[in-house]
Short mmCIF file of C-alpha atoms in Angstrom, two decimals:
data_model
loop_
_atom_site.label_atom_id
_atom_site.label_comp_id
_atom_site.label_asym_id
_atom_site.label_seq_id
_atom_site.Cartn_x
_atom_site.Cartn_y
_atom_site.Cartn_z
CA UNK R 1 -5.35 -16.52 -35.63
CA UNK R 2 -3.42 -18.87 -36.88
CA UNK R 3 -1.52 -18.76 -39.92
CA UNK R 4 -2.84 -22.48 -40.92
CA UNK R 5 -6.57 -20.58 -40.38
CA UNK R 6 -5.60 -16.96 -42.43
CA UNK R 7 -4.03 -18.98 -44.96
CA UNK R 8 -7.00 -21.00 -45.95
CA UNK R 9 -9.25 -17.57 -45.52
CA UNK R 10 -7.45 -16.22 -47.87
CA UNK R 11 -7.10 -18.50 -50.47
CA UNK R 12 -11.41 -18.67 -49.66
CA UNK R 13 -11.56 -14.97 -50.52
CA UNK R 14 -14.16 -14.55 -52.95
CA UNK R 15 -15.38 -18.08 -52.76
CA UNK R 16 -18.41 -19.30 -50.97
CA UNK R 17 -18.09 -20.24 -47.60
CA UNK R 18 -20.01 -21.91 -45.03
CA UNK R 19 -20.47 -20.50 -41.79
CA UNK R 20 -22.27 -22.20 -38.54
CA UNK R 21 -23.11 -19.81 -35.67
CA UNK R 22 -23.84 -20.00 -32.17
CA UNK R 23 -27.95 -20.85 -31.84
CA UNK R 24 -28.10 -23.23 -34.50
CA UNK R 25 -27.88 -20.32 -37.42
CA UNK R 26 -25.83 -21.51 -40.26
CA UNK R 27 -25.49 -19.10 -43.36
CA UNK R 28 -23.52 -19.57 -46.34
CA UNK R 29 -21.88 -16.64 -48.60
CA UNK R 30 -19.17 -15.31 -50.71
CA UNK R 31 -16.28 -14.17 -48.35
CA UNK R 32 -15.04 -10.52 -49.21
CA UNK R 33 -13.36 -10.22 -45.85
CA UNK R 34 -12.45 -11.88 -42.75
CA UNK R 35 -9.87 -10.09 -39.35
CA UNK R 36 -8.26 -11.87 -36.45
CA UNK R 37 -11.03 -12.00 -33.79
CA UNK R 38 -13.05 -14.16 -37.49
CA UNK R 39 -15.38 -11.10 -38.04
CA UNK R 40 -16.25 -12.18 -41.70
CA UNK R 41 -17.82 -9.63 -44.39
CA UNK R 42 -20.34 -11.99 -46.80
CA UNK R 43 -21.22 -11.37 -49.89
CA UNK R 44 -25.04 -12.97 -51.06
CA UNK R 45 -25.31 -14.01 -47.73
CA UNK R 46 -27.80 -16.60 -47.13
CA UNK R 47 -29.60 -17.24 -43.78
CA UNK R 48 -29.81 -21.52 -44.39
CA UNK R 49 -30.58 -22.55 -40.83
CA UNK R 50 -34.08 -23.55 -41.80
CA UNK R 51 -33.71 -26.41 -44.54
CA UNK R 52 -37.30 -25.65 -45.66
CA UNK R 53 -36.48 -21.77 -46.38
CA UNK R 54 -33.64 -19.77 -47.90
CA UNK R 55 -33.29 -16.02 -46.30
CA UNK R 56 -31.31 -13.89 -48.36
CA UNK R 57 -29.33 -11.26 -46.24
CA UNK R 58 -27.67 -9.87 -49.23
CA UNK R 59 -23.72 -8.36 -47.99
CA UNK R 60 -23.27 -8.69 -44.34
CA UNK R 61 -20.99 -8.20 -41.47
CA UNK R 62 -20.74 -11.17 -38.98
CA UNK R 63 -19.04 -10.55 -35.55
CA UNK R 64 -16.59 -13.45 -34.84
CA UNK R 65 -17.47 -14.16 -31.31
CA UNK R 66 -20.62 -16.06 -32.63
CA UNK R 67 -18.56 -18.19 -34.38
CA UNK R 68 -18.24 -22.00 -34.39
CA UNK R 69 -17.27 -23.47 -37.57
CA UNK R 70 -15.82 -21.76 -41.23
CA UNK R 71 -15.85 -24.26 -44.03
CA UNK R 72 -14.22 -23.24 -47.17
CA UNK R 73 -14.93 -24.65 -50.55
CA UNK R 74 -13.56 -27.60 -51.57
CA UNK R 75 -9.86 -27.18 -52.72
CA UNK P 1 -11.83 -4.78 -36.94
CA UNK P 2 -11.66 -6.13 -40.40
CA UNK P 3 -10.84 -3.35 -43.08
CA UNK P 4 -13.50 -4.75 -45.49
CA UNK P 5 -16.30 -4.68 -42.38
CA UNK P 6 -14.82 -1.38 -41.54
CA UNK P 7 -15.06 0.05 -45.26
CA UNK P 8 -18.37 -1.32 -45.25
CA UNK P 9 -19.37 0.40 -42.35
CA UNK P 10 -18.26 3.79 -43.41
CA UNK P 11 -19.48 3.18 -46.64
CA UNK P 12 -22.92 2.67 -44.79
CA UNK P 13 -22.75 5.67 -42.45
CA UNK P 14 -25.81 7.93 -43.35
CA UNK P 15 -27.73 4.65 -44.26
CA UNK P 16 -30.66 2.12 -43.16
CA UNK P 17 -28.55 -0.74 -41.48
CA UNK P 18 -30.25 -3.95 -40.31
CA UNK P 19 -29.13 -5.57 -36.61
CA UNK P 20 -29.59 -9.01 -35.59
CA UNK P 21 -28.57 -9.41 -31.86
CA UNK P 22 -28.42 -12.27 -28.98
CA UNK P 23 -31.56 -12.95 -28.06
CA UNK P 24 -34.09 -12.91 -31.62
CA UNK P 25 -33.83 -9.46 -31.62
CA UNK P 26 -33.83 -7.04 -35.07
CA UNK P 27 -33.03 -4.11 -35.44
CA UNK P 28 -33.53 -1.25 -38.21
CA UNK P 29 -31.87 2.22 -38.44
CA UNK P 30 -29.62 5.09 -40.83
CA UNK P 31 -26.05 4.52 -38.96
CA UNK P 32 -24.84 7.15 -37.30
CA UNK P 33 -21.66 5.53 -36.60
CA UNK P 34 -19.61 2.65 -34.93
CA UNK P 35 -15.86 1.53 -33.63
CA UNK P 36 -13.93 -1.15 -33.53
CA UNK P 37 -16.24 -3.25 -31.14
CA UNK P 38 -18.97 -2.71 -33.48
CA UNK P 39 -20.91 -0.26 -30.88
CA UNK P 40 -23.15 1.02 -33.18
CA UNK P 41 -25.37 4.64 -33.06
CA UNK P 42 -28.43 4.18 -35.25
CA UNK P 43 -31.14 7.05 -36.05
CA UNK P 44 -34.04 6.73 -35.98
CA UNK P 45 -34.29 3.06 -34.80
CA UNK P 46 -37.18 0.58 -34.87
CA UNK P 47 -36.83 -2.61 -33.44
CA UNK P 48 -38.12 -4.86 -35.49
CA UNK P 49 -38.23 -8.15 -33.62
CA UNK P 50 -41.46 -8.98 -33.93
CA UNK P 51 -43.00 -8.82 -37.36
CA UNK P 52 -46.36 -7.53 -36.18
CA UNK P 53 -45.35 -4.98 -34.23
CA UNK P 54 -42.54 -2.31 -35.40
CA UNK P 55 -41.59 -0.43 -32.18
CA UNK P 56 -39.79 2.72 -32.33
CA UNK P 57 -36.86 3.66 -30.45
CA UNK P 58 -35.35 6.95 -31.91
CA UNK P 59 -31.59 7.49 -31.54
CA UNK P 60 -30.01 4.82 -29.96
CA UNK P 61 -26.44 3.15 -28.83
CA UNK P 62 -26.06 -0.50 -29.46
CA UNK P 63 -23.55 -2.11 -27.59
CA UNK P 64 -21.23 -4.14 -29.62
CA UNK P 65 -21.23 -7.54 -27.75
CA UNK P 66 -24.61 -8.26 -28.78
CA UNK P 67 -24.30 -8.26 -32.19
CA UNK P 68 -24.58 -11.60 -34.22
CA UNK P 69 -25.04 -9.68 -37.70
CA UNK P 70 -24.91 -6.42 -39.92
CA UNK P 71 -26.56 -6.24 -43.10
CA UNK P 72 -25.55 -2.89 -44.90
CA UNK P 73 -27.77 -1.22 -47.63
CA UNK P 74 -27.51 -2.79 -51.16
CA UNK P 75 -25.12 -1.55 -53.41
CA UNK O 1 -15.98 3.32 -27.37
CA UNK O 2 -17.26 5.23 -30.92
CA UNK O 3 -16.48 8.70 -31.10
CA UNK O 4 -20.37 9.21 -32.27
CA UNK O 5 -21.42 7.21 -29.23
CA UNK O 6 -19.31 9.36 -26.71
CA UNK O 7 -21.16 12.43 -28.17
CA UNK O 8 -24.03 11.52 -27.58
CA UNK O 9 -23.69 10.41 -23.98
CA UNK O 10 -22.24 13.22 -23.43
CA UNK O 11 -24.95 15.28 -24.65
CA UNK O 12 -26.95 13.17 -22.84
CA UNK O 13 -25.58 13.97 -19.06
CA UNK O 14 -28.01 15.71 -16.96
CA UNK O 15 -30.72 14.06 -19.80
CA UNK O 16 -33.50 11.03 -19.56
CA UNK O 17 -32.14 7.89 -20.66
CA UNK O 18 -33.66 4.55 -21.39
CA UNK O 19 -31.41 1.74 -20.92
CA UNK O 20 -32.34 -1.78 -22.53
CA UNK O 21 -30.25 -4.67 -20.31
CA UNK O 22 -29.61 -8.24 -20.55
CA UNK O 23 -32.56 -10.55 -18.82
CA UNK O 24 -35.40 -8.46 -20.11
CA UNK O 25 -34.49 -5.86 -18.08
CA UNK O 26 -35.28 -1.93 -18.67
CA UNK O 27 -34.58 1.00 -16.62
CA UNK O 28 -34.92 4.94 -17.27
CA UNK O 29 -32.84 7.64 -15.49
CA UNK O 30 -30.93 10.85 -15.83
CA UNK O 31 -27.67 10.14 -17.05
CA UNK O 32 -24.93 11.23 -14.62
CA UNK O 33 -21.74 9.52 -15.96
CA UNK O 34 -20.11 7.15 -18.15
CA UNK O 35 -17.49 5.30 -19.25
CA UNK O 36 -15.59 3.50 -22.34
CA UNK O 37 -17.12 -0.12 -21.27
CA UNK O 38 -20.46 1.99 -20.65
CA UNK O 39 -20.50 1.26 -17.30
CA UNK O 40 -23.28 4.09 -16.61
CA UNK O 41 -24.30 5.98 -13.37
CA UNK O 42 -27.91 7.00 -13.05
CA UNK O 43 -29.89 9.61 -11.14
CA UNK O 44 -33.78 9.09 -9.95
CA UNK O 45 -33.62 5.84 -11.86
CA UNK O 46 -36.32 3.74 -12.33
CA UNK O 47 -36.75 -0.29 -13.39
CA UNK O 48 -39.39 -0.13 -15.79
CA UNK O 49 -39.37 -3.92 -17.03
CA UNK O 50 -42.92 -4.46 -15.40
CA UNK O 51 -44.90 -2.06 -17.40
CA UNK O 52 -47.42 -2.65 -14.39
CA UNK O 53 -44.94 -1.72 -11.55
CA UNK O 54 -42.46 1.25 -11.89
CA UNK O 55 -39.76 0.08 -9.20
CA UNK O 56 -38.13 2.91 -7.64
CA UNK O 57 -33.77 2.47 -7.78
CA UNK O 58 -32.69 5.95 -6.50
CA UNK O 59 -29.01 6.69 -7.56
CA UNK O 60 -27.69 3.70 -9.30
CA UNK O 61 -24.14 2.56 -10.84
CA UNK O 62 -25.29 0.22 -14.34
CA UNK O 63 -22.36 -2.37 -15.06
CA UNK O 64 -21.78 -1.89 -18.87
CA UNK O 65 -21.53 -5.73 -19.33
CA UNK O 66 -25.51 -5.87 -18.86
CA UNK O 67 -26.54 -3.08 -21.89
CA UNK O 68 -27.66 -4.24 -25.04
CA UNK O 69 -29.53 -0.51 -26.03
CA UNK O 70 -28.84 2.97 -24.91
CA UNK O 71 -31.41 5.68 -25.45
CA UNK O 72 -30.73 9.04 -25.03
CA UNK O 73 -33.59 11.36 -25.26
CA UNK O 74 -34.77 12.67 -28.40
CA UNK O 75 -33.19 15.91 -29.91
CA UNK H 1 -14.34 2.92 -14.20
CA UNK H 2 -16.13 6.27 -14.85
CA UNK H 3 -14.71 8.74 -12.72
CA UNK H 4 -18.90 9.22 -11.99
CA UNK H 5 -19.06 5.92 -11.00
CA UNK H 6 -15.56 5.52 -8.64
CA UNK H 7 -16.86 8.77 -7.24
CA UNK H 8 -20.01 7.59 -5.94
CA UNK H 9 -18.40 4.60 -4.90
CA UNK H 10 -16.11 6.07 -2.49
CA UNK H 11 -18.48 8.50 -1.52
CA UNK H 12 -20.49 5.57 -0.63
CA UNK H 13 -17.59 3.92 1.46
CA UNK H 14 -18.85 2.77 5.40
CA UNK H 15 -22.60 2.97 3.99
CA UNK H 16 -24.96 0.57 3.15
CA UNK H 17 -25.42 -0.63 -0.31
CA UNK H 18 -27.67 -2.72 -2.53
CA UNK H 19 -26.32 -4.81 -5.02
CA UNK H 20 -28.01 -6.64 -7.75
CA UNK H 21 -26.58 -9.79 -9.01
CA UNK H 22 -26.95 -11.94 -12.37
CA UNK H 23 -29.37 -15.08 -11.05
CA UNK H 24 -31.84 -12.73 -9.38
CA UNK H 25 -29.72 -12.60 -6.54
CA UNK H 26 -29.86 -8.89 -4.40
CA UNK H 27 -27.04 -8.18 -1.78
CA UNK H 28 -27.11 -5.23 0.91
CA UNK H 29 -24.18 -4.90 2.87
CA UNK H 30 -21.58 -1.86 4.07
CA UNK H 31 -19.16 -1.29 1.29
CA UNK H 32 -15.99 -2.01 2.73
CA UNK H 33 -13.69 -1.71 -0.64
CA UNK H 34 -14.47 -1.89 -4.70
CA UNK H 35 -11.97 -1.89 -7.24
CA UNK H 36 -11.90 -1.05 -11.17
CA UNK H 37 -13.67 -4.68 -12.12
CA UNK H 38 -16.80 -3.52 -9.69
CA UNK H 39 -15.05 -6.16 -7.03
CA UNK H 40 -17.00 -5.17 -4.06
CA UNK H 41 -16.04 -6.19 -0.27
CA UNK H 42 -19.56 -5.63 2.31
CA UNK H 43 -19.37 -5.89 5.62
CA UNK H 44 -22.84 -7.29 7.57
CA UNK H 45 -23.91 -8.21 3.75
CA UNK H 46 -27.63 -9.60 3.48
CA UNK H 47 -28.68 -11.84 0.45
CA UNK H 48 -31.88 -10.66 0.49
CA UNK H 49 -32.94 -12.28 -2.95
CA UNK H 50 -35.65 -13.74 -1.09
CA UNK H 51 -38.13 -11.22 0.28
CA UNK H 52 -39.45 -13.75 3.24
CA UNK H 53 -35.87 -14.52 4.39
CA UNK H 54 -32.93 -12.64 4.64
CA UNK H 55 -29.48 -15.01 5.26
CA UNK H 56 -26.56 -13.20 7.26
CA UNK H 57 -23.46 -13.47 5.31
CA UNK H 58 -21.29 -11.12 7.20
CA UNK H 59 -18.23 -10.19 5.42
CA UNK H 60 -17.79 -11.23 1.98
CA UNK H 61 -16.09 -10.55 -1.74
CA UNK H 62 -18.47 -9.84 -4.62
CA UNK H 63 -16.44 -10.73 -7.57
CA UNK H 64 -17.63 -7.79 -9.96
CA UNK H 65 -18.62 -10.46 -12.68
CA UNK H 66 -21.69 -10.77 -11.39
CA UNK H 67 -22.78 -7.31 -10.70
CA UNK H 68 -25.38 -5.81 -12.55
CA UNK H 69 -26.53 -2.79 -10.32
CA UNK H 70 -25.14 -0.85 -7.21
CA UNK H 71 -27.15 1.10 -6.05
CA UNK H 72 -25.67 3.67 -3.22
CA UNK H 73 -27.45 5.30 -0.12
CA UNK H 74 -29.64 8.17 -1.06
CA UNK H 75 -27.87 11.54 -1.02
CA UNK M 1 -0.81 -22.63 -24.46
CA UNK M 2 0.90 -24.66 -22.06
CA UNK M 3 3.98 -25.90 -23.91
CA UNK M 4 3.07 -29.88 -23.44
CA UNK M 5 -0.10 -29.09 -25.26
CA UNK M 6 1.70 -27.39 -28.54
CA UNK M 7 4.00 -30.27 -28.32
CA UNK M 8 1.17 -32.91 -28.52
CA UNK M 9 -0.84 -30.67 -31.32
CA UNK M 10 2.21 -30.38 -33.02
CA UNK M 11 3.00 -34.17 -32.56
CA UNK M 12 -0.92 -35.15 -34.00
CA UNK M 13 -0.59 -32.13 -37.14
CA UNK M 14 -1.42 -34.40 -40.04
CA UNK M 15 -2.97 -37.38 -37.96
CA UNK M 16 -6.82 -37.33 -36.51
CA UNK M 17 -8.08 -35.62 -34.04
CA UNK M 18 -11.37 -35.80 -31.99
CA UNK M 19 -13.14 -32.59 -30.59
CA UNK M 20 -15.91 -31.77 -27.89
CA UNK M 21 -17.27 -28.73 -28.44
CA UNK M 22 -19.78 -26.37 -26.09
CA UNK M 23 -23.65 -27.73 -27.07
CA UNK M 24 -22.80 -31.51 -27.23
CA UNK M 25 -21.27 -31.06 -30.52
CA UNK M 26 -18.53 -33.47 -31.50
CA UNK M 27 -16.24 -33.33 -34.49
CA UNK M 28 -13.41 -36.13 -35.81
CA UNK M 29 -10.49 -34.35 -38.76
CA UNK M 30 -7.01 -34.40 -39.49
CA UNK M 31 -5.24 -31.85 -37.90
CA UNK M 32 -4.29 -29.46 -40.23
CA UNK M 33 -3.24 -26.20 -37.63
CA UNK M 34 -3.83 -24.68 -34.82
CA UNK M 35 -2.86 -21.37 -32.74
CA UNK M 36 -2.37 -19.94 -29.62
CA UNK M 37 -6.28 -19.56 -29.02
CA UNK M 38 -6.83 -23.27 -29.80
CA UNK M 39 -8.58 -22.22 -32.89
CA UNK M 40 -8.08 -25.15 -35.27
CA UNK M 41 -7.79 -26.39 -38.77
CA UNK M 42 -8.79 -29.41 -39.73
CA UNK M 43 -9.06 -31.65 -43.03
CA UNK M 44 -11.76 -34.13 -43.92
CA UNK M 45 -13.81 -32.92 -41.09
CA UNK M 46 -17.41 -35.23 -39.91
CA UNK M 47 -19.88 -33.88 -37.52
CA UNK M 48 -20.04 -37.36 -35.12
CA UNK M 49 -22.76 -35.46 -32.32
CA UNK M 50 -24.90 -37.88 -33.76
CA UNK M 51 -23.78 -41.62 -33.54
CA UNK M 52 -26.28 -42.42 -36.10
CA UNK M 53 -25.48 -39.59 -39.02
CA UNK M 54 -22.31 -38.55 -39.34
CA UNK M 55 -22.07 -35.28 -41.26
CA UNK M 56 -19.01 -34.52 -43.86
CA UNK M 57 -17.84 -30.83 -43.25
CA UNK M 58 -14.90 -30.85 -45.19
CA UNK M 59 -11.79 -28.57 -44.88
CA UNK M 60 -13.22 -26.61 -41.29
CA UNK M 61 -11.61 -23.76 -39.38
CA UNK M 62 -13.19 -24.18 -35.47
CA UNK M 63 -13.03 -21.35 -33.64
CA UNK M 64 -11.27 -21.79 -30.10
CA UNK M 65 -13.39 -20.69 -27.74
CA UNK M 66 -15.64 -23.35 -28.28
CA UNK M 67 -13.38 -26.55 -27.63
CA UNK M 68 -13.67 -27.63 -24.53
CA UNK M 69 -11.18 -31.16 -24.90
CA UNK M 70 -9.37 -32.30 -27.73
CA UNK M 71 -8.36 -35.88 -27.92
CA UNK M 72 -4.89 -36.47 -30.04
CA UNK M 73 -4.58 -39.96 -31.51
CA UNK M 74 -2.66 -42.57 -29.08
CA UNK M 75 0.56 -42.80 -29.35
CA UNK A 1 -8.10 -6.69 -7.58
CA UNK A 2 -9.14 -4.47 -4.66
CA UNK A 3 -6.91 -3.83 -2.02
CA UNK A 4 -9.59 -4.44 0.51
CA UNK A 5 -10.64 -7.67 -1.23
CA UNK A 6 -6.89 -8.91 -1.14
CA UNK A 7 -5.85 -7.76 2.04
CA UNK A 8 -9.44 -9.38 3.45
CA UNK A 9 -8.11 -12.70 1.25
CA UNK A 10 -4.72 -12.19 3.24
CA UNK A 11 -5.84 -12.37 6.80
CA UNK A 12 -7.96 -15.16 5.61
CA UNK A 13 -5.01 -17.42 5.04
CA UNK A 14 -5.28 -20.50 6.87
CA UNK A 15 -8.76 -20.15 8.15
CA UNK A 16 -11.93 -21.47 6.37
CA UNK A 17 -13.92 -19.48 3.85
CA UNK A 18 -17.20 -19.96 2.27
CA UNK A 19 -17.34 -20.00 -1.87
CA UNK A 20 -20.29 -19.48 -3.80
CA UNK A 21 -20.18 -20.27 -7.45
CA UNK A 22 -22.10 -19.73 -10.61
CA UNK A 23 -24.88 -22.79 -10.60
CA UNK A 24 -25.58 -22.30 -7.36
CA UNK A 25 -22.24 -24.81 -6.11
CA UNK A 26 -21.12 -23.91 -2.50
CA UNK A 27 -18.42 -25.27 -1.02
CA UNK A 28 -16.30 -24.05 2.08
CA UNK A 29 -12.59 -24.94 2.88
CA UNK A 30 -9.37 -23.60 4.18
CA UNK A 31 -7.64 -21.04 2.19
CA UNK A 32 -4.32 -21.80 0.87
CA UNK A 33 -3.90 -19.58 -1.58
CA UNK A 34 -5.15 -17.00 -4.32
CA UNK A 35 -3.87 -14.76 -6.98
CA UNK A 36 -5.93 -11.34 -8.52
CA UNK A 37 -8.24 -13.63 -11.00
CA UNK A 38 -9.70 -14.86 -7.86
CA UNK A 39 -8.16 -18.67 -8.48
CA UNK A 40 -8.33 -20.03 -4.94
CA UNK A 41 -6.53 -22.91 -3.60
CA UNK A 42 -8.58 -25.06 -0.52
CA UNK A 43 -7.49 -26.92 1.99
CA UNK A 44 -10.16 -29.84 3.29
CA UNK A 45 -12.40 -28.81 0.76
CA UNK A 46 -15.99 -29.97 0.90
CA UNK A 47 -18.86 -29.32 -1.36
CA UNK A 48 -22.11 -27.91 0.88
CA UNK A 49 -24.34 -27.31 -2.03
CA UNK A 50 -26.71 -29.80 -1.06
CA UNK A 51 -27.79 -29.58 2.80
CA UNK A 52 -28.65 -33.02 3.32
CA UNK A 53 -24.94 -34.24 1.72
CA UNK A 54 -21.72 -32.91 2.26
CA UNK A 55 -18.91 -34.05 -0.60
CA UNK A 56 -15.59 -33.89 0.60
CA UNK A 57 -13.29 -32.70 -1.91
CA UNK A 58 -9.59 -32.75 -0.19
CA UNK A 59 -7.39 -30.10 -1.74
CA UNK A 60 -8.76 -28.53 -4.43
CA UNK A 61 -7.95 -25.07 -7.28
CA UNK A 62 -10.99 -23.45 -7.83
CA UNK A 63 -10.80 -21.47 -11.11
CA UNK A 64 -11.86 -17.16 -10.37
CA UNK A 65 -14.38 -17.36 -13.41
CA UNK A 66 -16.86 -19.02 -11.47
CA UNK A 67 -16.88 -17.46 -8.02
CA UNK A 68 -19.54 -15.48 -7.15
CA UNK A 69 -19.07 -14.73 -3.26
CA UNK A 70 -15.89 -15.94 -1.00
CA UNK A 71 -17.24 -15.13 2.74
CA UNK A 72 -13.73 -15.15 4.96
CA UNK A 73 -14.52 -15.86 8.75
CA UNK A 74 -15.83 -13.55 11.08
CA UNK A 75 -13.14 -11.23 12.52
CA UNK E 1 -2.21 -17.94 -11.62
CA UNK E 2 -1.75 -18.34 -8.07
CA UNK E 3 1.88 -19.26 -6.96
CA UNK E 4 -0.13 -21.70 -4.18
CA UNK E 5 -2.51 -22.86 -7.44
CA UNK E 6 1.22 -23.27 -9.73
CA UNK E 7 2.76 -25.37 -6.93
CA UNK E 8 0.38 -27.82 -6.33
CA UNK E 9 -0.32 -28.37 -10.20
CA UNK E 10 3.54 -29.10 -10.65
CA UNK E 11 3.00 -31.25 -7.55
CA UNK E 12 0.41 -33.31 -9.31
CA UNK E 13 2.74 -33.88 -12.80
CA UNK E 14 2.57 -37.17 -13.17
CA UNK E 15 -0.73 -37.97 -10.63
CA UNK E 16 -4.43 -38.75 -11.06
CA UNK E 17 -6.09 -35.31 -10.76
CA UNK E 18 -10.09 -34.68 -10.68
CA UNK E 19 -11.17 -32.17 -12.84
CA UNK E 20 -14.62 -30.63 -12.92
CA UNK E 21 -16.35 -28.75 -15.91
CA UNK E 22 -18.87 -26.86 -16.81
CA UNK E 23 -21.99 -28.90 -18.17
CA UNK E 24 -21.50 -31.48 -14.94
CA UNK E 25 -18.73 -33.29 -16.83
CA UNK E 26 -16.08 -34.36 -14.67
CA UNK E 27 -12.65 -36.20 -15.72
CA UNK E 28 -10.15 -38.53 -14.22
CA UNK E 29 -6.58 -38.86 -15.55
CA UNK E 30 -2.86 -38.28 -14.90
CA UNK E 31 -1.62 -34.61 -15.21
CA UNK E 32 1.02 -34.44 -17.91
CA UNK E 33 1.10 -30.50 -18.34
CA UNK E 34 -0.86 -27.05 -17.65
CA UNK E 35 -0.79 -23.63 -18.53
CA UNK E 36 -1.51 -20.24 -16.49
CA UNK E 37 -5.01 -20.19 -18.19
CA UNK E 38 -5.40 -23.52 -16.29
CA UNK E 39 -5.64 -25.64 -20.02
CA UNK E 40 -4.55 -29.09 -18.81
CA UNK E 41 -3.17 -31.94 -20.48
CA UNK E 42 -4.27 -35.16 -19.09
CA UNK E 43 -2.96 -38.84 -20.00
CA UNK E 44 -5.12 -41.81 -19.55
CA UNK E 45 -8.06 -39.43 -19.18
CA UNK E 46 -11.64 -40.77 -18.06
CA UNK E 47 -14.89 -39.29 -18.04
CA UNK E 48 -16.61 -39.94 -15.20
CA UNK E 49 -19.68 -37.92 -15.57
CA UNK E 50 -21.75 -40.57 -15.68
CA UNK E 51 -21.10 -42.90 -12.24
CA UNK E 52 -22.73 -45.81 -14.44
CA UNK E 53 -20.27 -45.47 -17.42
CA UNK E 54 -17.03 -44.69 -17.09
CA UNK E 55 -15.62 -43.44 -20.81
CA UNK E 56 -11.84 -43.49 -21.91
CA UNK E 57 -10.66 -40.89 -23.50
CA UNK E 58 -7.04 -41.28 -23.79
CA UNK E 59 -4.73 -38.80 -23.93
CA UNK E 60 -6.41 -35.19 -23.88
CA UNK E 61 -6.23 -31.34 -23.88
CA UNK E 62 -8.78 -29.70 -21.89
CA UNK E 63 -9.44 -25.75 -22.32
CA UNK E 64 -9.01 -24.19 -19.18
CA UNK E 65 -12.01 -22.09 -19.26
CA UNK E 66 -14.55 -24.92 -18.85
CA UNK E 67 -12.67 -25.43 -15.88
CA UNK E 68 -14.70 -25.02 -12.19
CA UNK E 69 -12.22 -27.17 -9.96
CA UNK E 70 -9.18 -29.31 -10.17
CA UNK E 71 -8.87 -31.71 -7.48
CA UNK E 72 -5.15 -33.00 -7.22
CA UNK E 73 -4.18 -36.13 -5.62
CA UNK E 74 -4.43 -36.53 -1.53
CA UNK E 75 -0.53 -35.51 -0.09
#
């Protein structure tokens, strides 16, 4: 990955991030951990792809191949 | 794999794991265990796809690849 | 592949297996061999995706790409 | 490739084979060659994806991609 | 990556960058890294699939197997 | 690759070959060249996937990710 | 990548290519560089997928796995 991408992962660790997935799923969550291929660990993981309702996943494990977009917080 | 996904993983061996793979299909079942392409064994696994209709599928291998999410037990 | 997965395909040689592939697609057979990408080789295997129509394969060699589930019989 | 499989392939060498392909397309042909990445070469291959008309394709190179099932001559 | 494309995504770090992405999606953000994999960084990222609602995303990371062109600013 | 699938791509040097690729493109051409992805090069190229209009093509790389079937001339 | 596929791309450095992608888009513009994973770099690039509306896209990376055919220029 590239060190531009770890770096801001890292300074995101233990902030919320947002995450937009392959099949229109977006979720948003704190990041506890992330690895080269972007498999990302979220903490109070929300399921947000439905404007209307708010799933709450709780701590989850996303595999980085469905993976479009990371957005950190603000800096 | 990440460490923290892989902690989290151990940390959920012996426990009832939620799957969300390609294709709108859930999973539910006590992890058995897993490697580095998140192949996953579950126990006594239901697939829980559609909400009506729990169907159960015992012991089962889950290939890795079609994994979008993991949602470990709460803490 | 997962040294817990291994184990139980192993176990599983010579055994029923249910195998859950991409496209909807669901065979059973006795499992004769395997491999780390679960490529899978089947005896007396059956395509059981019509419930209506049991299809007949004979011998068959599964490309591991194409599994989502494994089942091996129950204990 | 399982040792299983590669077995039953070369066992299966000068016979006739069916193959089915991703896109609901089926192949018979004499197995002429295969390699680790299911590669197949047939010789007097038959798409025969369409049960009211089978098209000649004589020799040809199944790139192993595609391959979802091969299923060998009975024993 | 071929060297002529580091040399113009190190030539446009900093400046603005356009990017087509698999599903129609098109994004517009200063360049802010990128790796071998074509995963990318980018600053003051919009969401322009939409000519009529451009989205602010913010500080992204895009994951590389999704690009399909990116379009450097002219020289 | 196979050894039967390149020495079959070998003899086929020079002489036209029917592709078939994914999304049911065919096109047919003289073989110039390949390389163990299945990356062809074609001389005289023309695109046959519609019966009723022939495209001609000239030279052209196909990339091996999309082929499906090469059929090499009868011996 | 093919030595025959290699040869003609360095050929075309500096000529209008053709390249097809996935998703019927299709591109005009001048080759400037290329990889072995057939990513191009294109100057002056067009895309032509629509015969009524030509778009300009400038200078452009393209990743080479959307990549079904690259036509070079006629010798």
């Amino acid at each position: 990955m590239a060190e531009a991408a770890t770096k801001i992962l890292e300074e995101s660790l233990g902030e919320t991030v947002l995450i937009k997935l392959r099949g229109n799923r977006k979720l948003r969550g704190k990041l506890e951990g992330f690895d080269l291929h972007m498999n990302l660990v979220l903490e109070n993981a929300e399921d947000i792809s439905n404007p209307d309702e708010t799933v709450n996943l709780g701590r989850i494990i996303v595999r980085g191949d469905n993976v479009i977009l990371i957005s950190p917080p603000p800096r």
